[in-house]
CSV table of C-alpha atoms in Angstrom, one decimal:
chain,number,residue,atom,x,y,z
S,1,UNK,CA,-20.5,21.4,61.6
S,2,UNK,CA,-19.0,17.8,61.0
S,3,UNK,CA,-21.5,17.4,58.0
S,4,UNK,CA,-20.9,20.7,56.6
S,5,UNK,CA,-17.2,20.1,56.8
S,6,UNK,CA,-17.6,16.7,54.6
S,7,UNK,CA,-20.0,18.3,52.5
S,8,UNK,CA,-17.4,20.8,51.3
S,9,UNK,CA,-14.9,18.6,51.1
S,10,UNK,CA,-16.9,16.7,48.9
S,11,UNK,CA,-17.5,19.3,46.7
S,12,UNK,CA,-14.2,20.5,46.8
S,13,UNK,CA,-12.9,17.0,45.5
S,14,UNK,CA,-15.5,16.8,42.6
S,15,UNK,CA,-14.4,20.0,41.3
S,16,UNK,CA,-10.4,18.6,41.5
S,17,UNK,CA,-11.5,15.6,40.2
S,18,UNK,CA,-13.4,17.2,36.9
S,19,UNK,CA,-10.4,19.7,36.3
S,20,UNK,CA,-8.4,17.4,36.0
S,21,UNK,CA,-10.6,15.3,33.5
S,22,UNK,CA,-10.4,18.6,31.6
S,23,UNK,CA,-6.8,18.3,31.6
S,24,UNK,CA,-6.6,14.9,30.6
S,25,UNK,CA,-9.0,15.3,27.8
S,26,UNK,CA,-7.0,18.6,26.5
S,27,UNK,CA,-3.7,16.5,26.9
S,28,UNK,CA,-4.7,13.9,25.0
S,29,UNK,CA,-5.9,15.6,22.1
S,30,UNK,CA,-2.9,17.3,21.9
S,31,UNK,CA,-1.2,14.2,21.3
S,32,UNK,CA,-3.3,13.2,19.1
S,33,UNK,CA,-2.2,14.4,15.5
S,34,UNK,CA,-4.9,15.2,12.7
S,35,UNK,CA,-5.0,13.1,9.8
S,36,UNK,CA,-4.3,16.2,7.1
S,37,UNK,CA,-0.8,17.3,9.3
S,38,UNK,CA,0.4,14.1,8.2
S,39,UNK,CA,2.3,13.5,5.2
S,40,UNK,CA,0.3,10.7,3.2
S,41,UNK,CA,3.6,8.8,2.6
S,42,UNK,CA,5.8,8.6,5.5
S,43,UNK,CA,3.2,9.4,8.0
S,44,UNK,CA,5.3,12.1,9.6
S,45,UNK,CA,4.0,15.5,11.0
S,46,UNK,CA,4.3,18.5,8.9
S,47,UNK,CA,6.5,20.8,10.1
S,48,UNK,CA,7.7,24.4,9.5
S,49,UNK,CA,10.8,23.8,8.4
S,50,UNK,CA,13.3,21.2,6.6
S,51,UNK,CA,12.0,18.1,4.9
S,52,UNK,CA,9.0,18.0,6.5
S,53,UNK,CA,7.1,21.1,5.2
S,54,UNK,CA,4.2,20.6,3.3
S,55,UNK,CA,4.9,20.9,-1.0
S,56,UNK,CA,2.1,21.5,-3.2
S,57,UNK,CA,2.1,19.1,-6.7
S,58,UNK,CA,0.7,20.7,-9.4
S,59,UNK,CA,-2.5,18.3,-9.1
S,60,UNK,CA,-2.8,20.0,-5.7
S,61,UNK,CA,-2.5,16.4,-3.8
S,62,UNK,CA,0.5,17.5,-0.6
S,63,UNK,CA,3.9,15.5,0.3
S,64,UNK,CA,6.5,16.2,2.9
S,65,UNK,CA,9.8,17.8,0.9
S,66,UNK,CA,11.6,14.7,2.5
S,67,UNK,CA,9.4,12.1,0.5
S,68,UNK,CA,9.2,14.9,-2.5
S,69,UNK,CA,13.2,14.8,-3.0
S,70,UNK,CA,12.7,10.9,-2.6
S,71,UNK,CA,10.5,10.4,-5.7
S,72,UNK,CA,11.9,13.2,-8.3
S,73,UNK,CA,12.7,11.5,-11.1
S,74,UNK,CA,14.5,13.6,-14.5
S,75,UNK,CA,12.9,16.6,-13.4
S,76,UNK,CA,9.4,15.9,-12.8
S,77,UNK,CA,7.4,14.1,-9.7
S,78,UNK,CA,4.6,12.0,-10.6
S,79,UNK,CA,1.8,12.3,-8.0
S,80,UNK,CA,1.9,8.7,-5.8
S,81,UNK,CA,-1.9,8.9,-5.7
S,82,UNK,CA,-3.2,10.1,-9.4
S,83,UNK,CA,-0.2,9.9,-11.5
S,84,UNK,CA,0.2,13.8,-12.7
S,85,UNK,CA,3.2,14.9,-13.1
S,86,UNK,CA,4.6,18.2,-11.3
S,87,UNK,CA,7.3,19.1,-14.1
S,88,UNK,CA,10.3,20.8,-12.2
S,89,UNK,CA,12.0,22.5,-15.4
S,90,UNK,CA,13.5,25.8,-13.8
S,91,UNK,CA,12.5,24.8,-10.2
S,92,UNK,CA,13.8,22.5,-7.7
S,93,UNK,CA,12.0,20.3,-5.1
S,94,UNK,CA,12.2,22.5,-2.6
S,95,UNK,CA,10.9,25.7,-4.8
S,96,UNK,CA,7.3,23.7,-4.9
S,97,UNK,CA,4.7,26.0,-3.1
S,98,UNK,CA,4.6,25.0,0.7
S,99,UNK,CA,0.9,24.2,1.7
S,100,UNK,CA,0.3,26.5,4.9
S,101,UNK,CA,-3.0,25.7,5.0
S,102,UNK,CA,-2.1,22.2,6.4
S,103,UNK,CA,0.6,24.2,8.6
S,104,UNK,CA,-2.6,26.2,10.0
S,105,UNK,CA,-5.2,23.7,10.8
């Protein structure tokens, strides 16, 4: 009876012991964040709203809004990675298409 009592227990203690590695595992990848939910300049998370949504250049390359309003200059942005410019004649900044594709993933 003694046995069968440790047995269990045992048992009992390995299933405890791998939910909680399951936990631990699903915790930590939660924390960590995906390279394409971070904005290439300022290596913040994308958010939903405010300066941190995703914007769309023209050559299809993603910024934050925040680091889009930092490097407007006389209406245009040139791209920080292949120089094309997004020309903002009758737009703003914040009129650039948001990318909810990197919103999704």
């Amino acid at each position: 009876m003694e046995q069968q009592t440790e047995i269990s227990l045992e048992k009992e203690f390995e299933k405890t012991m791998t939910m909680k590695q399951r936990e631990g595992k699903e915790e930590q990848k939660k924390k960590e964040t995906l390279p394409w939910k971070l904005c290439t300049i300022c290596s913040e998370e994308y958010g939903e709203e405010g300066d941190r949504t995703p914007r769309n250049l023209d050559c299809g390359h993603t910024l934050c809004l925040g680091c889009c309003k930092m490097i407007v200059q006389l209406n245009k942005i040139q791209c920080p990675f292949c120089r094309v410019d997004t020309q903002l004649i009758g737009r703003t900044v914040s009129n650039l298409p948001k990318n909810y594709l990197a919103l999704s993933m």
